[in-house]
Coordinates of C-alpha atoms and ligand atoms in Angstrom, one line a residue:
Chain A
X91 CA -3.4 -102.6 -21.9
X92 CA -3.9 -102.9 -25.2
X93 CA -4.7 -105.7 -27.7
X94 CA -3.3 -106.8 -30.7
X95 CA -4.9 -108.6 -33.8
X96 CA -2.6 -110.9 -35.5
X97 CA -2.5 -113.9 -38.0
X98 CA -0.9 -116.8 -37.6
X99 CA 0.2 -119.7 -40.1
X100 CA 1.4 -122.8 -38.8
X101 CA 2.7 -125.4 -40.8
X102 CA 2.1 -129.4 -40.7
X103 CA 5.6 -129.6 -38.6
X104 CA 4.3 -127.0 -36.0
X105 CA 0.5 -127.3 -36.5
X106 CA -0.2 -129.7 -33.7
X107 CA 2.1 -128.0 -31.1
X108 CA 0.8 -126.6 -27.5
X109 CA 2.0 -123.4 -28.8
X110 CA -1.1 -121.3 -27.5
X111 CA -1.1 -123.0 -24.3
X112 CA 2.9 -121.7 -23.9
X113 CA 1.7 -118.2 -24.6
X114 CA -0.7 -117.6 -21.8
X115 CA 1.4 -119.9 -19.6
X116 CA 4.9 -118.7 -20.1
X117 CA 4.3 -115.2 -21.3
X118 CA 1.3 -114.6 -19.3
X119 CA -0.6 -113.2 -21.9
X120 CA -4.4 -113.3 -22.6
X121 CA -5.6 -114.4 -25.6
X122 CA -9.0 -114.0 -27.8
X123 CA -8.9 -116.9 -30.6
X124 CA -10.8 -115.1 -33.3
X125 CA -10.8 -117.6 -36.0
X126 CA -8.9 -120.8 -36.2
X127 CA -8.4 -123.3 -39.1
X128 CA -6.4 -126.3 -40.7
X129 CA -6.7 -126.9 -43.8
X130 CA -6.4 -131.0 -45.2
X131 CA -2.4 -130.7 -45.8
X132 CA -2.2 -129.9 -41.8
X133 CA -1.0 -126.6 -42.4
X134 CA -3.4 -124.5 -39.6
X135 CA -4.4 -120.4 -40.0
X136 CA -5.2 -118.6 -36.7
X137 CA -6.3 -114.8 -36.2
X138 CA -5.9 -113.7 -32.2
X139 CA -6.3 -110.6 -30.4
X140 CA -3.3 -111.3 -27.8
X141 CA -3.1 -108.8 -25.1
X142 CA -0.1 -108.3 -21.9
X143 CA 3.0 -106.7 -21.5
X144 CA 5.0 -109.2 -22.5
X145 CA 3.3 -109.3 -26.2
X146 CA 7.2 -108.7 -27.9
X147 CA 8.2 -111.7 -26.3
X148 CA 5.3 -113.9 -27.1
X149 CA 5.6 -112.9 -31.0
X150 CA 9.5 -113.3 -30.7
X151 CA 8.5 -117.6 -29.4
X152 CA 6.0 -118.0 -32.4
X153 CA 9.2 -116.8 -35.0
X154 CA 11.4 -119.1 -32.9
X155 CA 9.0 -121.9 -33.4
X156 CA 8.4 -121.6 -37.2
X157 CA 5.4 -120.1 -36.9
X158 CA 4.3 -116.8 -39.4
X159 CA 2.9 -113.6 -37.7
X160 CA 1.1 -111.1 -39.6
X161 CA -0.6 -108.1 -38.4
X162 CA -3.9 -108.0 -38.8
X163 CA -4.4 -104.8 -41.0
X164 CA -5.8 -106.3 -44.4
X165 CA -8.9 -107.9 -45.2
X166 CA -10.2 -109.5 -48.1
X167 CA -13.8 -108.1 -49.7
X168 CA -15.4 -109.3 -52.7
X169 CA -16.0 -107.2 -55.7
X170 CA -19.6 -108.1 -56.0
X171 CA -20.2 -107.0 -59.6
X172 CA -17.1 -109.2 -60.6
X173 CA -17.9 -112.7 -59.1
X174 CA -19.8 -114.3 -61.6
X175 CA -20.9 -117.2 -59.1
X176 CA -18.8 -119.5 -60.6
X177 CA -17.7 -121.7 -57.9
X178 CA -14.0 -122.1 -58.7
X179 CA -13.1 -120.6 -55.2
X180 CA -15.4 -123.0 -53.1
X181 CA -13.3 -125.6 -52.9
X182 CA -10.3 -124.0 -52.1
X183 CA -11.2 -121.3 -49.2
X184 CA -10.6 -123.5 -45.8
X185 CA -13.1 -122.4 -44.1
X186 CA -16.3 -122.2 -46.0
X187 CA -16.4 -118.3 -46.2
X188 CA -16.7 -118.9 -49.5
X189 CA -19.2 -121.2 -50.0
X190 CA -22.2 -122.4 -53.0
X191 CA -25.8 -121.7 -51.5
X192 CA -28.1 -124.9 -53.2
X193 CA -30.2 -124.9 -55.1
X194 CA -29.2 -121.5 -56.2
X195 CA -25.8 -122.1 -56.7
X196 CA -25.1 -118.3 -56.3
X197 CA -21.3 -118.6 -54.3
X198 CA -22.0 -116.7 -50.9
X199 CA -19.2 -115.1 -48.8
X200 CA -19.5 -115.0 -45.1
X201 CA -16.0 -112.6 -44.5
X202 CA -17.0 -113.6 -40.8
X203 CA -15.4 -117.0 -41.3
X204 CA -12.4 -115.3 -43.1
X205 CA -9.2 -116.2 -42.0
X206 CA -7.4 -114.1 -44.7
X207 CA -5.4 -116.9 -46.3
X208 CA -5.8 -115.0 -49.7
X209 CA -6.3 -118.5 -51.2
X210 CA -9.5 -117.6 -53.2
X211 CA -7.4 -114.1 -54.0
X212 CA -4.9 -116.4 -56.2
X213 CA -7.8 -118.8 -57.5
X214 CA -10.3 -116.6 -58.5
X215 CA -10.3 -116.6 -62.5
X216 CA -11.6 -113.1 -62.7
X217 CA -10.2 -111.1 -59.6
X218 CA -13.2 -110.4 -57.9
X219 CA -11.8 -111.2 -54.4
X220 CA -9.7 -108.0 -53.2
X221 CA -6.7 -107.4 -50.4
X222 CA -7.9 -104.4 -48.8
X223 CA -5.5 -102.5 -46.2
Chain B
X258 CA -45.4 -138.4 -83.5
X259 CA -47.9 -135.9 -82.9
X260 CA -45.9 -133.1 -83.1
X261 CA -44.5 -131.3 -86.1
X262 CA -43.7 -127.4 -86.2
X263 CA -41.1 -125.4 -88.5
X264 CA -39.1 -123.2 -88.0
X265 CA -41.3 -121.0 -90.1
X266 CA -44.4 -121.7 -87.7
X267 CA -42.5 -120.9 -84.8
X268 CA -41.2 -117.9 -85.9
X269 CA -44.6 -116.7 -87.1
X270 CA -45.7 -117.1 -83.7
X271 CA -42.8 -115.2 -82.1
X272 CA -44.1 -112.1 -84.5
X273 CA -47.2 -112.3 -82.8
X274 CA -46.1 -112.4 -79.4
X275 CA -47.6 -115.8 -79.0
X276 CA -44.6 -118.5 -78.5
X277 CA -44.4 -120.1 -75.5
X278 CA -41.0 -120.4 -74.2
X279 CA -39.3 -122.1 -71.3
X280 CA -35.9 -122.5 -70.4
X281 CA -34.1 -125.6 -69.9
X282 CA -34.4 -125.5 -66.6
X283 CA -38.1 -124.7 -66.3
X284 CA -38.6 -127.0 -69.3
X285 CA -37.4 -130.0 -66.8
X286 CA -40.2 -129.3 -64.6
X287 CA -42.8 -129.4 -67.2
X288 CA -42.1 -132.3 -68.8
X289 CA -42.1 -134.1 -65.1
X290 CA -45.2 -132.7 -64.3
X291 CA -47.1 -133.4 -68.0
X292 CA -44.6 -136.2 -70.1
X293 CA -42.8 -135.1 -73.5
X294 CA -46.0 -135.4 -75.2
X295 CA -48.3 -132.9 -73.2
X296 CA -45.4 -130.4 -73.3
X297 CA -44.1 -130.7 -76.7
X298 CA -47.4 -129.5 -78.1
X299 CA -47.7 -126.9 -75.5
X300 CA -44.2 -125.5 -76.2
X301 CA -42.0 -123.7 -79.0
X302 CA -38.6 -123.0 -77.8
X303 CA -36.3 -124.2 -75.0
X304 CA -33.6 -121.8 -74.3
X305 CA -30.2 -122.7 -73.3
X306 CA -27.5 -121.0 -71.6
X307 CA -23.8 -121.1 -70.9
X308 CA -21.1 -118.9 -69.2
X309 CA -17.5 -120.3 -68.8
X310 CA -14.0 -120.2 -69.9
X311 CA -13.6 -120.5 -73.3
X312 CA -10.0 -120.3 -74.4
X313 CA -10.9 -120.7 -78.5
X314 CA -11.9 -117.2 -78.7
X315 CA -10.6 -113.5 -80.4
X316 CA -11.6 -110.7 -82.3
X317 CA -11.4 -109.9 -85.9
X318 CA -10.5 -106.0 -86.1
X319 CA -10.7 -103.1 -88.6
X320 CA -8.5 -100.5 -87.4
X321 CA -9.0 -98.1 -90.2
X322 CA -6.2 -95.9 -91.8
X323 CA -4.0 -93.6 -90.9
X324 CA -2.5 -90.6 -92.8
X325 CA 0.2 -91.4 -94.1
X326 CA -1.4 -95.0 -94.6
X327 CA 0.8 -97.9 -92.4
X328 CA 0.4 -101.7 -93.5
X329 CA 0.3 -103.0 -90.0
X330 CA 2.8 -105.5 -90.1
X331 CA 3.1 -106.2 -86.0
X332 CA 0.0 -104.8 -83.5
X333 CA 0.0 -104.7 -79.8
X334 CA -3.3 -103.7 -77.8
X335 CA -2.5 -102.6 -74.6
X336 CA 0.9 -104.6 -75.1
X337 CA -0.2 -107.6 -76.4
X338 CA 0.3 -108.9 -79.1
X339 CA -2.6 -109.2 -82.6
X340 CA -1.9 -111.6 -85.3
X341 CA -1.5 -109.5 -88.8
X342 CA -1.1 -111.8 -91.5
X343 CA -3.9 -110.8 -93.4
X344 CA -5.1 -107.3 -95.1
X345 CA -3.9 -104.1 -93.9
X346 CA -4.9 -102.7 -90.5
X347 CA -7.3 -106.3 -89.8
X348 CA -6.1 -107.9 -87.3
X349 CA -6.8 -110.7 -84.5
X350 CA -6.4 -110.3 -81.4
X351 CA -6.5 -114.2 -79.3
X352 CA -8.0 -114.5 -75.8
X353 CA -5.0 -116.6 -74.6
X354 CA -2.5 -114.0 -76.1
X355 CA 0.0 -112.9 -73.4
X356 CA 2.5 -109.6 -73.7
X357 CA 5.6 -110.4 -75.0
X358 CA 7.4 -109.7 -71.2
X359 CA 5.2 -111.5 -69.4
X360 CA 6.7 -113.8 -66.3
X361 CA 4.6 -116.5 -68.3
X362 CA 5.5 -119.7 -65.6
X363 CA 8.8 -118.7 -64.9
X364 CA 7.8 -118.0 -61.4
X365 CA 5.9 -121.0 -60.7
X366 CA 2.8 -121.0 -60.8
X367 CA 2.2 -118.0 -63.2
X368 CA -0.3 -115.7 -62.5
X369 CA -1.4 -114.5 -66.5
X370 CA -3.4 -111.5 -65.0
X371 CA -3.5 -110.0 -68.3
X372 CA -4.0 -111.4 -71.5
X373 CA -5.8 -111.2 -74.9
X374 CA -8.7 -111.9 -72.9
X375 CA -8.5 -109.1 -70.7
X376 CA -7.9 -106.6 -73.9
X377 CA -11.2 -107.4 -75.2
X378 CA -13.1 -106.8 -72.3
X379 CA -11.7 -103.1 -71.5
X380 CA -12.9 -102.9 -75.5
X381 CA -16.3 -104.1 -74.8
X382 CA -16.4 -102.3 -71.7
X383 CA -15.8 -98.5 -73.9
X384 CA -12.1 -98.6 -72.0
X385 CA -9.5 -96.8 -74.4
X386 CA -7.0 -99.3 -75.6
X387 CA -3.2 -98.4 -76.8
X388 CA -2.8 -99.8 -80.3
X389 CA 0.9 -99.7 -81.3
X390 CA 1.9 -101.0 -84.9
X391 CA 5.0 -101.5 -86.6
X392 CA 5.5 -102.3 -90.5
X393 CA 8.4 -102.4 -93.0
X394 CA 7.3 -99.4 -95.4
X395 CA 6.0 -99.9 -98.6
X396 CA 5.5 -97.8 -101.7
X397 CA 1.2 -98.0 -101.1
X398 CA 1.9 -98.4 -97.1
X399 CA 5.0 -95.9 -95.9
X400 CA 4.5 -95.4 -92.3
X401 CA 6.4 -97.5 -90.2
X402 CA 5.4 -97.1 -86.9
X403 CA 2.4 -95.4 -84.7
X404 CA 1.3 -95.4 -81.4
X405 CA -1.9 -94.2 -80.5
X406 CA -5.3 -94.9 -78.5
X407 CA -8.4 -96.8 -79.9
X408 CA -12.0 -97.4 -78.0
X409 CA -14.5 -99.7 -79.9
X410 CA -16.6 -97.1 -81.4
X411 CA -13.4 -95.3 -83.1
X412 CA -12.2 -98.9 -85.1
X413 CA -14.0 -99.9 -88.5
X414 CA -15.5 -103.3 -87.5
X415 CA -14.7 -105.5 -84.6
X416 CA -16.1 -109.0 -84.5
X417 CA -15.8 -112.2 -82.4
X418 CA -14.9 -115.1 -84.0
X419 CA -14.6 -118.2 -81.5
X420 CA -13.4 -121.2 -83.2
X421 CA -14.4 -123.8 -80.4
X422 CA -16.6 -122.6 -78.2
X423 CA -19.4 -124.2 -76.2
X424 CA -17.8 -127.7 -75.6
X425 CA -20.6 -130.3 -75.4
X426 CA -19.4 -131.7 -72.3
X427 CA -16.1 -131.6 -70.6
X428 CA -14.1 -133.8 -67.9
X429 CA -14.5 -133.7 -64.6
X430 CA -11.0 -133.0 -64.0
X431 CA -8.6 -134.6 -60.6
X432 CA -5.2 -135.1 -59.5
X433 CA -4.2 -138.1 -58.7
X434 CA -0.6 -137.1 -58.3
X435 CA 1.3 -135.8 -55.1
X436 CA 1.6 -132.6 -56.1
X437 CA -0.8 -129.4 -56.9
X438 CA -1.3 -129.0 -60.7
X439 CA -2.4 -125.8 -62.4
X440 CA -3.8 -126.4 -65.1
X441 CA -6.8 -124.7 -67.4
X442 CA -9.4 -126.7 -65.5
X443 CA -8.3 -124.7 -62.0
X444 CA -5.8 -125.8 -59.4
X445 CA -6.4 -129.6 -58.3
X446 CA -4.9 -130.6 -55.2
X447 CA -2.8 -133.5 -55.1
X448 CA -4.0 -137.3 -54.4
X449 CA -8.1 -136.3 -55.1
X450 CA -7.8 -133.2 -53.5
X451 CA -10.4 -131.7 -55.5
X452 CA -12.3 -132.0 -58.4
X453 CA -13.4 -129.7 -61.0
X454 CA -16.0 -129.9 -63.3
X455 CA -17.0 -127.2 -66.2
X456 CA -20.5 -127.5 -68.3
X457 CA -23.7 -125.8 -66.8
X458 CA -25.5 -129.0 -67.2
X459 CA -29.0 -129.4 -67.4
X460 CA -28.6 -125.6 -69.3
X461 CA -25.8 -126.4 -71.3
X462 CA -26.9 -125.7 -75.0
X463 CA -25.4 -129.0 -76.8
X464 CA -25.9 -130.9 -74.2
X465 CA -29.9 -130.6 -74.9
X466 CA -29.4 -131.2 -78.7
X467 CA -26.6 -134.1 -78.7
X468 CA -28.3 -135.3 -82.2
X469 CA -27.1 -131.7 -83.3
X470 CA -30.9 -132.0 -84.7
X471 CA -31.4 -128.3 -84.5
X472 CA -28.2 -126.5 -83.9
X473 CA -26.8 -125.8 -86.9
X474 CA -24.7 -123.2 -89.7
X475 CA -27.0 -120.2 -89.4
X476 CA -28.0 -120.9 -85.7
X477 CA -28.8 -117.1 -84.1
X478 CA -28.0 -117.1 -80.5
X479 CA -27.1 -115.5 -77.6
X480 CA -23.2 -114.1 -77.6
X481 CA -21.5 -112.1 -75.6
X482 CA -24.8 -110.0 -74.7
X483 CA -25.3 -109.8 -78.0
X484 CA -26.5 -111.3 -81.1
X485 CA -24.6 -114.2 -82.9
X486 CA -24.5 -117.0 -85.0
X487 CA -23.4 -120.3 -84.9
X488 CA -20.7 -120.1 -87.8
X489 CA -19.4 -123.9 -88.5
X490 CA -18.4 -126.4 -86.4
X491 CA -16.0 -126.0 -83.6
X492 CA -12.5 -126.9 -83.9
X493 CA -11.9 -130.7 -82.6
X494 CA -15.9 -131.2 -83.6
X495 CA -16.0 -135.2 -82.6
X496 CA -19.4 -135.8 -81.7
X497 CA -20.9 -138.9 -80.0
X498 CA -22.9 -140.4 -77.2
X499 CA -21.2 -141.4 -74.4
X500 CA -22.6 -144.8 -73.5
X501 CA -22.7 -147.1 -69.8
X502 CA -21.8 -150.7 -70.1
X503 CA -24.8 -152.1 -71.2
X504 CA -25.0 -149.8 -74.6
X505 CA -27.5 -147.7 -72.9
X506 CA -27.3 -143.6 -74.2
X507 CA -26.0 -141.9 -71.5
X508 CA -24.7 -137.9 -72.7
X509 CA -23.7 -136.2 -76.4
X510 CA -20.1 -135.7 -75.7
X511 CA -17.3 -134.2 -77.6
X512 CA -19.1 -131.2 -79.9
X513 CA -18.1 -127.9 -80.1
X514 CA -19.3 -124.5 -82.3
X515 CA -17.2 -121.8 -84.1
X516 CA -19.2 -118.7 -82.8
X517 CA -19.5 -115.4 -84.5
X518 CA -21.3 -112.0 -83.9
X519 CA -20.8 -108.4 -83.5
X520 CA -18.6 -107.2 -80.7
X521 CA -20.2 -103.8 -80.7
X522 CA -23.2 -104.7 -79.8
X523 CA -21.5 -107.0 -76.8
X524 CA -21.3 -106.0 -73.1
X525 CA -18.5 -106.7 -70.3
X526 CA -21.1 -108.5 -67.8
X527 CA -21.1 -111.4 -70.6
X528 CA -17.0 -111.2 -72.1
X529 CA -14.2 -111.4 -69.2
X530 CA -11.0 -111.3 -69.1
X531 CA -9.9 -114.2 -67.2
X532 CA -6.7 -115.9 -66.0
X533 CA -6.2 -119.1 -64.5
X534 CA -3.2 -119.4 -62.3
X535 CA 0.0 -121.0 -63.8
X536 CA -1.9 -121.9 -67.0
X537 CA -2.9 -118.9 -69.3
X538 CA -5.1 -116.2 -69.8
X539 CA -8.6 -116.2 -71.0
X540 CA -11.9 -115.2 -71.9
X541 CA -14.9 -116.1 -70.1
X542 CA -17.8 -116.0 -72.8
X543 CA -21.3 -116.4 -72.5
X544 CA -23.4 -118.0 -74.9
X545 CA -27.3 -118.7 -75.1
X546 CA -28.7 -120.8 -78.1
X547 CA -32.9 -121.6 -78.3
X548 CA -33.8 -125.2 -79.1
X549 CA -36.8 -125.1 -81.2
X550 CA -39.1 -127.7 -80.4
X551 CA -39.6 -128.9 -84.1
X552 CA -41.1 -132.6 -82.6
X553 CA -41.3 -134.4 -79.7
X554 CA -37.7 -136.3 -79.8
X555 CA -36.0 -132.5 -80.0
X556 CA -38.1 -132.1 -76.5
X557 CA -36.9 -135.7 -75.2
X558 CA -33.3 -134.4 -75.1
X559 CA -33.9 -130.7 -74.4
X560 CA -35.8 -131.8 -71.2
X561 CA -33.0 -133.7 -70.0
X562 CA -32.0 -133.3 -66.1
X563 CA -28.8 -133.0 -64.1
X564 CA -29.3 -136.6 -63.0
X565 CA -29.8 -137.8 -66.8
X566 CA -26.2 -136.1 -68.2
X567 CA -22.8 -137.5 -67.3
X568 CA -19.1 -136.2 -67.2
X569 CA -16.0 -138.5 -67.2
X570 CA -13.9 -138.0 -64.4
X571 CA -10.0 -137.7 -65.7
X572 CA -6.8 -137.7 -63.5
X573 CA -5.0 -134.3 -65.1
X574 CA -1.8 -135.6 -63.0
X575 CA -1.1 -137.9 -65.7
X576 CA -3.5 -139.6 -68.2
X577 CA -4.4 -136.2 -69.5
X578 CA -0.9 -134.8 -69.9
X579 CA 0.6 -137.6 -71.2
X580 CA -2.2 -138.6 -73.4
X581 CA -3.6 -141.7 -71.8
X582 CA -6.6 -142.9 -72.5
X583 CA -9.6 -144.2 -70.2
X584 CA -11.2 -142.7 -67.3
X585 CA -12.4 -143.2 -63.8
X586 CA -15.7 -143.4 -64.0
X587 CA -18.5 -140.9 -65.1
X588 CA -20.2 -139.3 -62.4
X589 CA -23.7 -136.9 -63.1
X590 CA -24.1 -133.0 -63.1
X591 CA -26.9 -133.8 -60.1
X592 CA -24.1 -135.3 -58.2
X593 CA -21.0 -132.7 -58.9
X594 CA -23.3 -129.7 -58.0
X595 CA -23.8 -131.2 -54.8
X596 CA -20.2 -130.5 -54.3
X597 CA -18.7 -134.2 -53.1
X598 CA -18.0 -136.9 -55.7
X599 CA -16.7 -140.5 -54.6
X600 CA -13.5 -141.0 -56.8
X601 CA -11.9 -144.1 -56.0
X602 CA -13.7 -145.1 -53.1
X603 CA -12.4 -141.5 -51.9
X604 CA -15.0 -138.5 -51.0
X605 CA -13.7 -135.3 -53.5
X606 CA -15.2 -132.0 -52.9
X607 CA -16.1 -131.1 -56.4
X608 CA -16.6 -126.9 -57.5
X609 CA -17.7 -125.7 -60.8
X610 CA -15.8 -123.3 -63.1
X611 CA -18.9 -122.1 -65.4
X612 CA -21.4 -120.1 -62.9
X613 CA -24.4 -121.8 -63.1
X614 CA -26.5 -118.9 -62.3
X615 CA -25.4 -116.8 -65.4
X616 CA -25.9 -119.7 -67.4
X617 CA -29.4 -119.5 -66.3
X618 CA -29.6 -115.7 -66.3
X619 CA -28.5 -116.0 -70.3
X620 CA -31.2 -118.7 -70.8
X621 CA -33.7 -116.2 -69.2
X622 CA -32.5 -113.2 -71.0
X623 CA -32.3 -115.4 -74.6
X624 CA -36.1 -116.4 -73.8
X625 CA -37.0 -112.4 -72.8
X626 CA -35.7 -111.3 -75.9
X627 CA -37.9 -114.1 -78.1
X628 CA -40.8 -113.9 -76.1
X629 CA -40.8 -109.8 -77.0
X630 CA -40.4 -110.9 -80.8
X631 CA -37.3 -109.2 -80.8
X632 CA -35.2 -112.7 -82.4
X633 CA -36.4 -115.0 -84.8
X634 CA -34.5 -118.3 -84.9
X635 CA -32.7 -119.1 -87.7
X636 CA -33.0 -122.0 -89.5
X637 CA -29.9 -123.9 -89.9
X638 CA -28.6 -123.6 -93.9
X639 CA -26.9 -127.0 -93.1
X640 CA -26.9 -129.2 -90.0
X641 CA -24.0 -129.5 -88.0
X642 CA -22.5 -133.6 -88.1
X643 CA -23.7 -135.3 -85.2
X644 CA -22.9 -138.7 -83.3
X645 CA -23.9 -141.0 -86.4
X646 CA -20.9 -139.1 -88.5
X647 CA -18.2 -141.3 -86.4
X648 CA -15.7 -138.5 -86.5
X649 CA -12.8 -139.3 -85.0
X650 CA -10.2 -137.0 -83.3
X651 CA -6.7 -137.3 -85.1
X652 CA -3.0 -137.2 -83.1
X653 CA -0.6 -135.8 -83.2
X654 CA 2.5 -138.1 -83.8
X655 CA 6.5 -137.4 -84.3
X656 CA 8.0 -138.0 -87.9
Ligands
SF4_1863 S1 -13.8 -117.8 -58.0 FE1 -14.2 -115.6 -58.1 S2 -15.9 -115.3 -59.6 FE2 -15.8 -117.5 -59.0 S3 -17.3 -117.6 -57.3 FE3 -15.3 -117.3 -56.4 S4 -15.1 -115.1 -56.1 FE4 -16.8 -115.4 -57.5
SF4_1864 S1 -9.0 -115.4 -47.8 FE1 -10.4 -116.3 -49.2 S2 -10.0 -118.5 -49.2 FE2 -9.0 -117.6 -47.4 S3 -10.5 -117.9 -45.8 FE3 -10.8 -115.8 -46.6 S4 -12.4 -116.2 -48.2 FE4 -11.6 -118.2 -47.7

């Protein structure tokens, strides 16, 4: 059986639904929460690996209940000659991936944390953060 | 006061390899550890440093001529557009210039990934840039039309010329609406989502001379990677000292410089094309200008910390747009790079838009480059107005 790595994006109407719980209960299928996040607004970002044979179904609930799936086959890098450390991004990434190491205040990125929102790909002034597919 | 140098002194002991110079950063340090006094007749030069969006900036350019000669009457580099309504082939080219088909905000918010910003960095950076020009024919001037590709060494002259550059201090921009703004101080979440904030502080060069007692027409500095000059004052040059209720001297606010130097001699780590999302394109510019410490009072002010220099905090959901006056409070550099500021009674994560460490990377490089005796400062030929000149900013108003 194999897995699949998906992204999820909830919105504040669906964010607080037992919509996990009804995919290993009603679908049967086992599931590996990678990352998981909501942001202030109450709109959430989740990236599973969902494995079981009745995966097609399970994705067809999430579109019935609103809620976006993307397959995980991106990821965002950071040109590191491009980032000039200026912060701008900090604020906006949800998860602290991005994040300003003090004193220094060099901006750090921890892609472990990433949960491929491509906010900080919109922010950033000077286009150091990259989609890569 | 026990301490006098000139310029002249100073500059004989950056011949020899002898002036000491500090940064602004490790300038703070010294004067905690020893008092003004101790270190002002210990040290020569504070450098300064500053790396951020600077929207006031462009590039004077000499094309040179083509056979049969064109008068230039319309030039696009790399689609966007110069302004031409001076000599022939001169031209300049605006950081904030967008090409003629851009979406602009038409799909809101805008991205503005390319701009007149952007041009001038592929220049700096070698790139080859299209230069397309159209004119009306003339008898001295016949062409009409070419298209063709420059790179920076190819063209006559190309200079910077930033008419407001290194704002003294800037707002510490939130939103106090119930909506996301973009706007040229980043994207601010609605109802105190977030705040931005965009001097380098404790490095910022006018910051450390609000008396404008030393910066000055004839300035040399740091630009672009480069060498420059402090040309005049900025545009919208109102220089004072912000003040707390009880009169006390708080920050210099509300200076600026018209910069100039030689693009040529420029690099891409310190010009970059920049865009900020559903407000414009721009040019992020970093500038470096040495404080000399002519007395002890110049020292006072160069030494100031992040916890002694203050930004106002301004709702950009209204009062700024619509012109309002009055702010919500001030809040210091110490606490905005901490990264949460209390707004309202309400905890704001606060971000920076000028890197902090190129800022200090320029004020290293700036103090390199003098320590090696490879730039004399240069004496001001006329001071710069400061606070005391009550200049007061002008509106706008329908007639
Ligand atoms: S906004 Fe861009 S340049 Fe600034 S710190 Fe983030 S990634 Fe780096
Ligand atoms: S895509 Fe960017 S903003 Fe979003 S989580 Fe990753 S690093 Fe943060």
């Amino acid at each position: 059986m194999t897995s699949k790595k998906v992204v999820l994006k909830f919105s504040a109407q669906n964010a607080d639904k037992p919509i996990i719980y009804h995919l290993v209960k009603d679908f049967g299928l086992v599931i590996n929460i990678l990352k998981a996040s909501i942001n202030p607004h109450k709109e959430g970002t989740m990236v599973l690996e969902i494995s079981g044979d009745r995966y097609e179904e399970g994705i067809s609930f999430l579109e019935e209940q609103e809620v976006s799936v993307l397959p995980l086959n991106q990821e965002v890098v950071r040109n590191e000659e491009r980032c000039t450390s200026c912060g701008a991004c900090t604020v906006h990434c949800p998860t602290q991936a991005l994040y300003i190491d003090r004193p220094s205040m060099e901006v750090k990125f921890n892609d472990e944390n990433c949960i491929l929102c491509l906010m900080c790909v919109k922010i950033c002034p000077v286009k150091a953060m990259e989609v890569r597919i | 006061m026990t301490v006098e140098r000139s310029y002249k002194e100073i500059n004989e002991r950056i011949k020899k390899g002898k002036a000491v110079v500090l940064t602004a950063e490790e300038v703070i340090q010294k004067v905690k550890e020893k008092g003004v006094e101790a270190t002002a007749k210990e040290v020569d030069v504070v450098t300064t440093g500053t790396f951020g969006p600077m929207c006031s900036s462009g590039i004077f350019l000499n094309f040179g001529h083509s056979a049969p000669r064109i008068r230039m009457q319309k030039v696009w580099l790399n689609n966007v557009p110069a302004y031409t309504g001076i000599a022939a082939v001169d031209a300049y080219l605006g950081a904030t210039e967008l090409p003629e088909d851009d979406p602009l905000n038409n799909d809101y918010p805008g991205e503005f990934r390319y701009g007149g910003g952007h041009v001038i960095e592929e220049l700096v950076s070698g790139k080859p840039v299209k230069l397309r020009a159209t004119s009306y024919g003339t008898d001295c001037y016949p062409r009409r039309k070419i298209e063709t590709t420059i790179t920076l060494n190819d063209i006559n002259e190309a200079f910077l010329f930033n008419p407001r550059n290194c704002y003294q201090n800037y707002n510490c921009a939130v939103n106090l609406s119930d909506r996301t703004i973009y706007t040229y101080m980043g994207t601010l979440k609605p109802n105190l989502g977030n705040a931005h904030f965009s001097t380098s502080g404790q490095l910022s060069p006018l910051l450390k001379d609000p008396y404008f007692k030393t910066i000055g027409i004839g300035t040399r500095i740091f630009l672009g990677g480069g060498i420059g000059y402090v040309a005049w004052n900025g545009t919208q040059h109102f220089p004072s000292m912000m003040k707390d209720e009880s009169g006390r001297e708080l920050t210099g606010s509300g200076g600026t410089l018209a910069l100039i130097g030689d693009l040529k001699q420029m690099s891409a780590r310190w010009l970059m094309g920049t865009s900020f999302r559903g407000y414009g394109a721009t040019l992020t510019v970093g500038v470096g200008i040495p404080i000399p410490i002519l007395n002890e009072e110049i020292l006072y002010y160069a030494a100031k910390s992040d916890e002694e220099l203050f930004a106002p905090i301004v709702d950009y959901g209204d009062a700024y747009p619509n012109r309002k006056s009055g702010n919500l409070g001030i809040v210091s550099y110490a606490e905005l790079k901490k990264g949460t500021i209390r707004v309202m009674g309400k905890e704001v994560p606060a971000a920076p838009l000028s890197s902090y460490p190129r800022a200090r990377e320029i004020a290293g490089i700036l103090k390199q480059w003098i320590q090696k005796g490879d730039f004399l400062l240069g004496e001001p030929v006329q001071n710069l107005p400061g606070p005391e000149a009550g200049i007061k900013a002008k509106t706008l108003e329908e007639k």
